[in-house]
Coordinates of C-alpha atoms and ligand atoms in Angstrom, one line a residue:
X1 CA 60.3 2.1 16.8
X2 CA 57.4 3.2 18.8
X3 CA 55.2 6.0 16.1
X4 CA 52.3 8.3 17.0
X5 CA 49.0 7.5 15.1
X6 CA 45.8 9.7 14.8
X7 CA 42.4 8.6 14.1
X8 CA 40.3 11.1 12.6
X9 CA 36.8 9.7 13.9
X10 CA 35.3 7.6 16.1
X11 CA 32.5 5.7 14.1
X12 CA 33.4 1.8 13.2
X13 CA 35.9 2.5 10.8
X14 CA 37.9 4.7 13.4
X15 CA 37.0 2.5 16.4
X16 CA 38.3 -0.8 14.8
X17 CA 41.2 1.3 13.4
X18 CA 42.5 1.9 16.5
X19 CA 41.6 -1.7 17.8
X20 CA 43.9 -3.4 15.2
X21 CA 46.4 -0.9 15.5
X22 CA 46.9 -1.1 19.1
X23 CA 46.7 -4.6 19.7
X24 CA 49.2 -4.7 16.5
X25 CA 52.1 -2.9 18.2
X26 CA 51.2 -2.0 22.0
X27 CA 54.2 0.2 22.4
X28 CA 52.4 2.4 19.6
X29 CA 50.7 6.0 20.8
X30 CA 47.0 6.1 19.5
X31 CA 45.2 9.1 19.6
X32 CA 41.3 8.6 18.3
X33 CA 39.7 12.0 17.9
X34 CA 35.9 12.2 17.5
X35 CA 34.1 15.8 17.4
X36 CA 30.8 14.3 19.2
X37 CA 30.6 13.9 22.9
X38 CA 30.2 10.3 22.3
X39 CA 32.1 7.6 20.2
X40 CA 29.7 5.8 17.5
X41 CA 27.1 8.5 17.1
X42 CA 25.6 7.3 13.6
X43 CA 26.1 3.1 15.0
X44 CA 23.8 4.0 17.9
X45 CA 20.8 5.1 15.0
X46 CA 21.7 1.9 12.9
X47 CA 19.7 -0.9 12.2
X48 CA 16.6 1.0 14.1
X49 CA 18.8 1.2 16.7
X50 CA 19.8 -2.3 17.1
X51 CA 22.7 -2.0 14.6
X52 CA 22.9 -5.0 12.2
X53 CA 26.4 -4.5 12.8
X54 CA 27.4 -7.6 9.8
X55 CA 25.9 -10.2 7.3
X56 CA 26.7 -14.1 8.0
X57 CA 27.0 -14.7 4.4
X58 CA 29.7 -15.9 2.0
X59 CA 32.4 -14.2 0.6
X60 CA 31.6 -13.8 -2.3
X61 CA 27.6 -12.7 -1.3
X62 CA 29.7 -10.6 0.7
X63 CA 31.6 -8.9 -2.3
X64 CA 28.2 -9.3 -4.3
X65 CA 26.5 -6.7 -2.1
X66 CA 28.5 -4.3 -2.1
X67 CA 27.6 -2.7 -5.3
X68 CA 29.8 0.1 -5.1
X69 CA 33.5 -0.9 -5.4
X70 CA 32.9 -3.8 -3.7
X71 CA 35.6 -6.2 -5.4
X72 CA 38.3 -3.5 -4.3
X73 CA 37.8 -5.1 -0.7
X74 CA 38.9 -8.8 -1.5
X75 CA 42.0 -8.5 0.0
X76 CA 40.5 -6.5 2.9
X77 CA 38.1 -9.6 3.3
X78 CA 41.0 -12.0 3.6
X79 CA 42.3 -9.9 6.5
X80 CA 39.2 -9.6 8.2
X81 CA 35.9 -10.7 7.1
X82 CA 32.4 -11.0 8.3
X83 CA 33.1 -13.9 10.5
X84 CA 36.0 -12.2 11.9
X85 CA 33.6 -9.5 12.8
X86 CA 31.1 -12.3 14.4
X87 CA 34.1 -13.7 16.4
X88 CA 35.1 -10.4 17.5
X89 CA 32.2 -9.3 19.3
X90 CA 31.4 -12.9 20.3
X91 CA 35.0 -12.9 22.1
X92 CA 35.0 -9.2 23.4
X93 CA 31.1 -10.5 25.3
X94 CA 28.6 -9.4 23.0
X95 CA 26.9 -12.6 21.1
X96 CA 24.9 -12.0 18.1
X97 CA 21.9 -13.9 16.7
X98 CA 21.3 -14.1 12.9
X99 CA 17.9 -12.9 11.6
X100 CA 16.5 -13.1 8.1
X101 CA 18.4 -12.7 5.0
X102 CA 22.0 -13.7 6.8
X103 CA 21.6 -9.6 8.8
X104 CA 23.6 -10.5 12.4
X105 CA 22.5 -8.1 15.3
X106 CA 23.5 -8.1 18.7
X107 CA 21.5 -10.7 20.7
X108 CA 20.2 -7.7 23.2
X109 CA 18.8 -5.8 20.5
X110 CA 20.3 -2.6 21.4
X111 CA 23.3 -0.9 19.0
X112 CA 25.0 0.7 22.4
X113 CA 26.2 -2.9 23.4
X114 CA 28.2 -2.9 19.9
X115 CA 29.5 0.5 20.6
X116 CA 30.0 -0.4 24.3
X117 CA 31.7 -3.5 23.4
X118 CA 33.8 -1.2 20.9
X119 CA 34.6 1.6 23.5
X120 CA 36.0 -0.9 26.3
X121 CA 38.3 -2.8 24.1
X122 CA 39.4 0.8 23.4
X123 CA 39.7 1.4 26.7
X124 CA 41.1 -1.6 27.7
X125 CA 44.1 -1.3 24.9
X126 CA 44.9 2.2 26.1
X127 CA 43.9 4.1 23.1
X128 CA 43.8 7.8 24.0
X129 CA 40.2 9.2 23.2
X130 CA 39.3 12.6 22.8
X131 CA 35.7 13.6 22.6
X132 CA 34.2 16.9 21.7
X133 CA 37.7 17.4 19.4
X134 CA 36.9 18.7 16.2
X135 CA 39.3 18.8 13.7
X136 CA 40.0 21.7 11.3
X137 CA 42.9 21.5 9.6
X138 CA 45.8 18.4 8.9
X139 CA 49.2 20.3 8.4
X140 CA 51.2 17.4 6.4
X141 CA 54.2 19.4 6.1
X142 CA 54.8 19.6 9.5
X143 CA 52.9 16.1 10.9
X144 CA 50.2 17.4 12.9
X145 CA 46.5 18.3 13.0
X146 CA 44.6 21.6 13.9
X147 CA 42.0 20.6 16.6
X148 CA 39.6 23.0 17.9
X149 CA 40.7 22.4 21.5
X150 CA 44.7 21.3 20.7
X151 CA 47.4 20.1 18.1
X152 CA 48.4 16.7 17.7
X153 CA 51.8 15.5 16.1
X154 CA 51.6 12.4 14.5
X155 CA 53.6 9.8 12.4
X156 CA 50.9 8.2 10.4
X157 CA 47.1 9.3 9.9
X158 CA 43.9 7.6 9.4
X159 CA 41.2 9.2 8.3
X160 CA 37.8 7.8 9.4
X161 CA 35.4 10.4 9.2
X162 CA 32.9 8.9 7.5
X163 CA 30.3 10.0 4.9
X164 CA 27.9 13.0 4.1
X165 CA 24.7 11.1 4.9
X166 CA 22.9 11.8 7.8
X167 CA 25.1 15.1 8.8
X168 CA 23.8 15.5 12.3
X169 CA 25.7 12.5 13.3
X170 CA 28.8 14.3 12.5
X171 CA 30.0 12.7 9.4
X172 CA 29.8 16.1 7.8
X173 CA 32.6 15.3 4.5
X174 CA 35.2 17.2 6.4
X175 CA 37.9 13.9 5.5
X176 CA 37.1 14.1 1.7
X177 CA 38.0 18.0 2.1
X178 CA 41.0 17.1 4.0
X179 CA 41.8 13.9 1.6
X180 CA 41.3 16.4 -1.6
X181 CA 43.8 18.9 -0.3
X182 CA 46.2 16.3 -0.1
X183 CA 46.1 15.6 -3.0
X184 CA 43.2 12.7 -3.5
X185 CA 40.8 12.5 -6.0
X186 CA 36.4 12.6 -4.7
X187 CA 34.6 11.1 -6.9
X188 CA 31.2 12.5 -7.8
X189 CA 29.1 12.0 -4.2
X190 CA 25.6 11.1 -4.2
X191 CA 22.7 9.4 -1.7
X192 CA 22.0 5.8 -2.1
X193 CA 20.1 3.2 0.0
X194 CA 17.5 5.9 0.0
X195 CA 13.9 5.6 -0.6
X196 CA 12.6 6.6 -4.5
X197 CA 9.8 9.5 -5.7
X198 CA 7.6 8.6 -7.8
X199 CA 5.2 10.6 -10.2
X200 CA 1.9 8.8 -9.9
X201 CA -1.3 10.7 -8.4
X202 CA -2.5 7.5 -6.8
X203 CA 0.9 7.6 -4.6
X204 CA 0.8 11.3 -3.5
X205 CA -2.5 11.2 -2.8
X206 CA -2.0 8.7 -0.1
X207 CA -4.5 6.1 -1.5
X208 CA -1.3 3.0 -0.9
X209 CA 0.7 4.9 1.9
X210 CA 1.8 2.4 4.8
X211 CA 1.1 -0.7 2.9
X212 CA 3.8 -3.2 3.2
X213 CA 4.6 -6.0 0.8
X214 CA 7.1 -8.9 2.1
X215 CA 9.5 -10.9 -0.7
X216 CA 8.2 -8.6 -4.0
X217 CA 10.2 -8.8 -7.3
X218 CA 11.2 -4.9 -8.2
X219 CA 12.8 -4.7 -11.5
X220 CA 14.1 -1.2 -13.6
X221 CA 13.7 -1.1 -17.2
X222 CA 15.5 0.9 -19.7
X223 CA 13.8 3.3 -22.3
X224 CA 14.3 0.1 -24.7
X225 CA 12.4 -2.3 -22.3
X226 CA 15.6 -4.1 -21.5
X227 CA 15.4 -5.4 -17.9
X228 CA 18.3 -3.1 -15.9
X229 CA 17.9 -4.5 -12.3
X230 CA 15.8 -6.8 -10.5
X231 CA 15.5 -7.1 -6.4
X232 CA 13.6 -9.4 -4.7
X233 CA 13.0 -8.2 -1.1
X234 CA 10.1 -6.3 0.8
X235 CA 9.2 -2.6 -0.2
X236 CA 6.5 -0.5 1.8
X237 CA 4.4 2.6 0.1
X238 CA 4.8 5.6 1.1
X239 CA 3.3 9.4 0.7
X240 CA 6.1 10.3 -1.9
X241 CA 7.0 6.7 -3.7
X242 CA 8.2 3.6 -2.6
X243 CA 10.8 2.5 0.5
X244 CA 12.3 -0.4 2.2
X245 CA 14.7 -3.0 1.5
X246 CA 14.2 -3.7 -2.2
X247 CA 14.2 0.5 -3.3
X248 CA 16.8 1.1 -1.0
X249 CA 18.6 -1.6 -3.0
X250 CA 17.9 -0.5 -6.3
X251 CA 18.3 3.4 -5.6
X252 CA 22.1 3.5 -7.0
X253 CA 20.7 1.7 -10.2
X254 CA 17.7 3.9 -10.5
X255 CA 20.2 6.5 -9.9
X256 CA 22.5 5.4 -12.7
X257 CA 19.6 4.7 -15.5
X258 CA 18.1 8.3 -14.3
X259 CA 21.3 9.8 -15.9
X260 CA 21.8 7.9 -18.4
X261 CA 17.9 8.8 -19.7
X262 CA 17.7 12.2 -18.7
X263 CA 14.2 11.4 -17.6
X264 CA 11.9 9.5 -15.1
X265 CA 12.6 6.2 -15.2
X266 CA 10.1 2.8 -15.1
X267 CA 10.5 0.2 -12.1
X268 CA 7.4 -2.6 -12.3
X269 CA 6.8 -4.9 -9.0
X270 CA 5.8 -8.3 -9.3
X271 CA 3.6 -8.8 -6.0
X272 CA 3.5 -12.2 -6.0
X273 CA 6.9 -13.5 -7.9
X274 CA 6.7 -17.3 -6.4
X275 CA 2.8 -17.4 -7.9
X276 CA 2.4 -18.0 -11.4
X277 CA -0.4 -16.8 -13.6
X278 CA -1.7 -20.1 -14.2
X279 CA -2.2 -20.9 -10.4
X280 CA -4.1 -17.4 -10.3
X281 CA -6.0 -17.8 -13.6
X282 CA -6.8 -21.9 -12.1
X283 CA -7.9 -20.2 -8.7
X284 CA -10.6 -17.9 -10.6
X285 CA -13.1 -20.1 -10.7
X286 CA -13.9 -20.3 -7.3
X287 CA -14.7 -16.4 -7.3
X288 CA -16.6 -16.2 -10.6
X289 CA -19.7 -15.2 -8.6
X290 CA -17.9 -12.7 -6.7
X291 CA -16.2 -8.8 -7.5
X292 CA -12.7 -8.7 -8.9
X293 CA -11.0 -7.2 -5.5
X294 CA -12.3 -9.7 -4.0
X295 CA -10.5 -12.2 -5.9
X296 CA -7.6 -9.7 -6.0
X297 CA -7.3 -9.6 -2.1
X298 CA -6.1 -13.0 -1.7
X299 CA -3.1 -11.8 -3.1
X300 CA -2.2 -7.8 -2.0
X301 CA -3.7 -6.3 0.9
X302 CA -7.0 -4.8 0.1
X303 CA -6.6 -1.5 -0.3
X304 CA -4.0 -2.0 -3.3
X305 CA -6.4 -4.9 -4.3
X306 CA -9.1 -1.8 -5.2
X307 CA -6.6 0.4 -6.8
X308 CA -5.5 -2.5 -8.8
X309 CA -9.1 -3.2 -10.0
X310 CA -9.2 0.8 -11.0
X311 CA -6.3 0.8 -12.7
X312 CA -7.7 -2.2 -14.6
X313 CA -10.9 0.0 -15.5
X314 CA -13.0 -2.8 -14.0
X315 CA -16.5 -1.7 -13.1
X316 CA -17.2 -2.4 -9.3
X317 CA -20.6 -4.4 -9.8
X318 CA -18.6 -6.7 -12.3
X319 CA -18.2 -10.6 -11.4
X320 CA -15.1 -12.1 -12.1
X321 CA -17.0 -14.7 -14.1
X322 CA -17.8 -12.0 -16.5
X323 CA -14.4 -10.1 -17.1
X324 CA -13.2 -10.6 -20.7
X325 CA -9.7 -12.2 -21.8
X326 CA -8.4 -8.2 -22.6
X327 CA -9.5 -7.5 -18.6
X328 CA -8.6 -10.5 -17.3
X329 CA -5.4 -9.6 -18.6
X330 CA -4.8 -5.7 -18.0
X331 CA -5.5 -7.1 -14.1
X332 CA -3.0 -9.6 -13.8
X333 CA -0.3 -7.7 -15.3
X334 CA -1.1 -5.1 -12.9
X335 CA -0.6 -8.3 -10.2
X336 CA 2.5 -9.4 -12.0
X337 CA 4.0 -6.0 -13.1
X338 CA 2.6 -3.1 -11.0
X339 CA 3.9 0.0 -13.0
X340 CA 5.6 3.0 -11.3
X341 CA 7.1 5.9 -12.5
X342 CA 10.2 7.1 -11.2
X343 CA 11.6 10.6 -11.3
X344 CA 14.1 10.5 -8.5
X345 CA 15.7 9.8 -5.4
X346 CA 15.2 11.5 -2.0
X347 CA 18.2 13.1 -0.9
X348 CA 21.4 12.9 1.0
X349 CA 19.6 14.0 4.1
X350 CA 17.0 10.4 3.7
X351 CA 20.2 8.3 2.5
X352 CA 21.2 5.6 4.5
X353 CA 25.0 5.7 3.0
X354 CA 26.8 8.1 0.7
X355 CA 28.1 7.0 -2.6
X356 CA 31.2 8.1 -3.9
X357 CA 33.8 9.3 -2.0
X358 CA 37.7 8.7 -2.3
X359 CA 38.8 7.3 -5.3
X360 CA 39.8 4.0 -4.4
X361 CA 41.8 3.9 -7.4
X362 CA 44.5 6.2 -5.0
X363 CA 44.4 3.6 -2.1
X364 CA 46.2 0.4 -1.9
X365 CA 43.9 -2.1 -2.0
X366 CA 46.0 -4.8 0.7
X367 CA 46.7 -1.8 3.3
X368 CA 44.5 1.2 2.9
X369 CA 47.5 3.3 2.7
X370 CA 47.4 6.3 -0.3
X371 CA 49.5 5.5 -2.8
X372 CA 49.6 9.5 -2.9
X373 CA 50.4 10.2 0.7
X374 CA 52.4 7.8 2.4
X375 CA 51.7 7.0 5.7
X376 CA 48.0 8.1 5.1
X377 CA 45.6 5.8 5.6
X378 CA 41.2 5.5 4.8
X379 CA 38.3 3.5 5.9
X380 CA 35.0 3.5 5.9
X381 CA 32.3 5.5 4.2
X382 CA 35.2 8.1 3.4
X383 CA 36.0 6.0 0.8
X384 CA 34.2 5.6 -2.5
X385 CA 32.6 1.6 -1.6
X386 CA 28.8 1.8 -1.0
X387 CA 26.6 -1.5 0.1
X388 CA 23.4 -2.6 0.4
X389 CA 21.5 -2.2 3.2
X390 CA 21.9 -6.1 5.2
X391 CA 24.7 -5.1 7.8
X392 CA 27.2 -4.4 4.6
X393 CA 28.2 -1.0 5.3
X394 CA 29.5 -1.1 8.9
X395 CA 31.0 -4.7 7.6
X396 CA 32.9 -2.4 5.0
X397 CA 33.7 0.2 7.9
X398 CA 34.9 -2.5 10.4
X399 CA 37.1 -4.3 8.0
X400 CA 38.9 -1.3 6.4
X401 CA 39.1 0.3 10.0
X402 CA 40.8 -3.1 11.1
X403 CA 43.2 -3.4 7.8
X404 CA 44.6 0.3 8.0
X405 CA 44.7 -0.1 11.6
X406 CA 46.8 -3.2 11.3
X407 CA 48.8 -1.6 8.6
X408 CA 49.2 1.7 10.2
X409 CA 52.1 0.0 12.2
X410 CA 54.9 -0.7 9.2
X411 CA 58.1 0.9 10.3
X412 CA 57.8 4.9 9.4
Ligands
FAD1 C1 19.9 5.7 10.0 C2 21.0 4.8 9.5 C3 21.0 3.4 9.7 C4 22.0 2.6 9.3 N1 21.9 1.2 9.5 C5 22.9 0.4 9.2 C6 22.9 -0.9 9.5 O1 22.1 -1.4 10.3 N2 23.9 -1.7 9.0 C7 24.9 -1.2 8.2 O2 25.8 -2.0 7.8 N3 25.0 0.1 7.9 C8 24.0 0.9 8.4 N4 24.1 2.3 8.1 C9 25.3 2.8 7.4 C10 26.5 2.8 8.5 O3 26.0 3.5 9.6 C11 27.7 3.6 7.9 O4 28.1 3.1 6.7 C12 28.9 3.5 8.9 O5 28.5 4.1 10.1 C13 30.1 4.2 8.3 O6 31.1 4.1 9.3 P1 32.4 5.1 9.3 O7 33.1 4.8 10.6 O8 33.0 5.1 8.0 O9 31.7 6.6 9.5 P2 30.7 7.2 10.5 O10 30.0 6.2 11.3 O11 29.9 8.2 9.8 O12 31.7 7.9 11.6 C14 32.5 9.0 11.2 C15 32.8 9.8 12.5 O13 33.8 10.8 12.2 C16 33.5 11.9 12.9 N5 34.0 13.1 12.3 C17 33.8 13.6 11.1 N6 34.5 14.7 10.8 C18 35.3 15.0 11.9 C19 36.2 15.9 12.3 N7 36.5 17.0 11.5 N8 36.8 15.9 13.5 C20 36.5 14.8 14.3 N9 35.6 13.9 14.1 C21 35.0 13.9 12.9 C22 32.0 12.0 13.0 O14 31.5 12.7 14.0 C23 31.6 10.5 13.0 O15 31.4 10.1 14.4 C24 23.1 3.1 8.5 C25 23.1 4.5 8.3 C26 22.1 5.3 8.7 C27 22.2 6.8 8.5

């Protein structure tokens, strides 16, 4: 029996939606509605615009970094995983090249041949696409949806509209207000993979902004100096705390512990994990003549080298030779376990992804379907699953898009 289906938004969840769903049952009417005048608005921005569109790591790394829900998607995985993403775009014309850390990009570097590559296999299927179509209202009584422009009757629905992160690209919430008037439960929504505030003077006064450090250790500690969270990945200074991959990563921890202690929170970096302090403390001899940063700068880039020796109380015209065992050591831990206070997050407006969302608990896990609403469907960042920054959110997108897509087509 041929059905009508709507897509509520054209990101990757909506696109591969309507993909799967399509190529499912052809005889099927598709209808992808997307309020910007372009499909893919936020995938363009992605990846610094080169959209590191998946990860080309194992399923269970896969699972592993996805922090937020991500062992809800095994069954998604087995449906279509990371190297069914690879395959896709490798057999729809657009080869991708891994980089570091597994992150897969499109081998021209640009995210438009992902969202081109995307748009024609839309096209090519027969999906019905309507642009600059915002939608206001889902009347489930009688099976159709309040555009601004026109209505559309459907069968089944799935809702794809994303997030509340980075509002300008359209994913603006609108699906969890739609999904809570139906009857679905949002669970508590909040920024993560965003960059973290800290309270230090030597950080806001500018004295480390810009400076980059590759492959660091950052760990979180508890009030009771338990170790909450380590991430070993690069982090770069900035004018209001730290950023890059390894806060990003821990933001949804810090967040967590923030709560928990009702007050700023301490994260420590180990600048040089792989270097132990016996190499250091064996290396020292060969400075003992000269001034601690010097020493120091073999290590961190310079200008953290000098704050470093500060921090340590060290007196500039002091040789190395001459620090004592008590100085010798307040430095080195400052190398090993660089202190930082924490007091928050930035917010939803820095955020890379949006934590929380629909409760997943409402959402069958092998179909996407609600197990409130039948023949309603989620994917994507509407959905409370949040991942680390690596190529794991649009994997999560793609794969939910493809599995309620796919589903979408069971006989009404
Ligand atoms: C700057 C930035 C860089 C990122 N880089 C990466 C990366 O490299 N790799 C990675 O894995 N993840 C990355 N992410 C995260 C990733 O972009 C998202 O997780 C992903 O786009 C979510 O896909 P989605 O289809 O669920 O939602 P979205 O991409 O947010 O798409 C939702 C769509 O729904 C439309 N919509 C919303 N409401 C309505 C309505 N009422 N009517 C009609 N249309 C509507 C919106 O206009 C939007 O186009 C990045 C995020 C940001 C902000």
């Amino acid at each position: 029996m041929k059905k009508t289906i709507c897509i509520i938004g054209g990101g990757p969840a909506g696109m591969m939606a309507a993909i799967s769903s399509k190529t499912a049952n052809p005889d099927n009417e598709i209808h992808l509605l997307e309020k910007n005048p372009l499909l893919g608005r936020k995938l363009r921005a992605t990846g610094g615009n080169r959209c590191n569109v998946t990860n080309n790591c194992s399923r269970e790394e896969l699972v592993a970094q996805i922090p937020g829900n991500g062992r809800f998607l095994y069954s998604v995985f087995d449906q279509f995983s990371n190297q069914d993403i690879i395959q896709f775009f490798e057999s729809h014309g657009c080869p991708l090249k891994e980089e570091d850390h597994g992150r897969m990009f499109p081998t021209t570097d640009r995210s438009q041949t992902i969202i081109e590559t995307l748009k024609k296999t839309i096209d090519d299927l027969g999906v019905h696409t309507h642009l600059e179509t915002t939608v206001h209202q889902i009347d489930w009584k009688n099976k159709r949806i309040v555009g601004d422009k026109q209505v559309f009757p459907f069968d089944t629905l799935i809702l794809t509209t994303g997030g509340v992160c980075a509002q300008h690209t359209g994913s603006t919430g609108d699906g969890l207000k739609f999904a809570k008037t139906l009857g679905h439960t949002i669970t508590e929504l909040f920024p993560t993979e965003v960059p973290l505030v800290a309270s230090e003077n030597f950080i806001h006064d500018g004295s480390l902004q810009g400076i980059s450090l590759s492959d660091i250790s950052l760990t979180l500690w508890s009030d009771k100096h338990k170790k909450v969270k380590t991430i070993r990945y690069d982090l770069v200074f900035t004018h209001f705390g730290i950023s890059g991959p390894a806060p990003l990563r821990l933001s949804s921890f810090v967040r967590k512990q923030l709560i928990k202690q009702q007050a700023p929170v301490l994260v420590t970096i180990d600048c040089i994990p792989d270097i132990s302090l016996d190499t250091i403390m064996a290396n020292r001899k060969d400075f003992n003549e000269k001034q601690p940063a010097t020493w120091i700068k073999q290590y961190v880039p310079s200008r953290l080298a000098a704050l470093l020796v500060s921090l340590a109380d060290l007196s500039a015209d002091q040789k190395v030779g001459q620090l004592s065992p008590a100085q010798l050591d307040r430095l080195l831990q400052l190398l090993k376990a660089f202190p930082l206070t924490i007091r928050g997050t930035q917010g939803m407006e820095r955020a890379f992804v949006t934590g929380g969302g629909i409760s997943i608990k409402e959402v069958q896990p092998k179909t996407m379907e609600s197990k409130l609403v039948p023949e309603l469907y989620f994917a994507g960042e509407v959905l409370d699953i949040y991942g680390f920054t690596g190529g794991f959110n649009i994997t999560a997108a793609l794969a939910t898009g493809y599995v309620a897509g796919l589903h979408s087509n069971k006989k009404a």
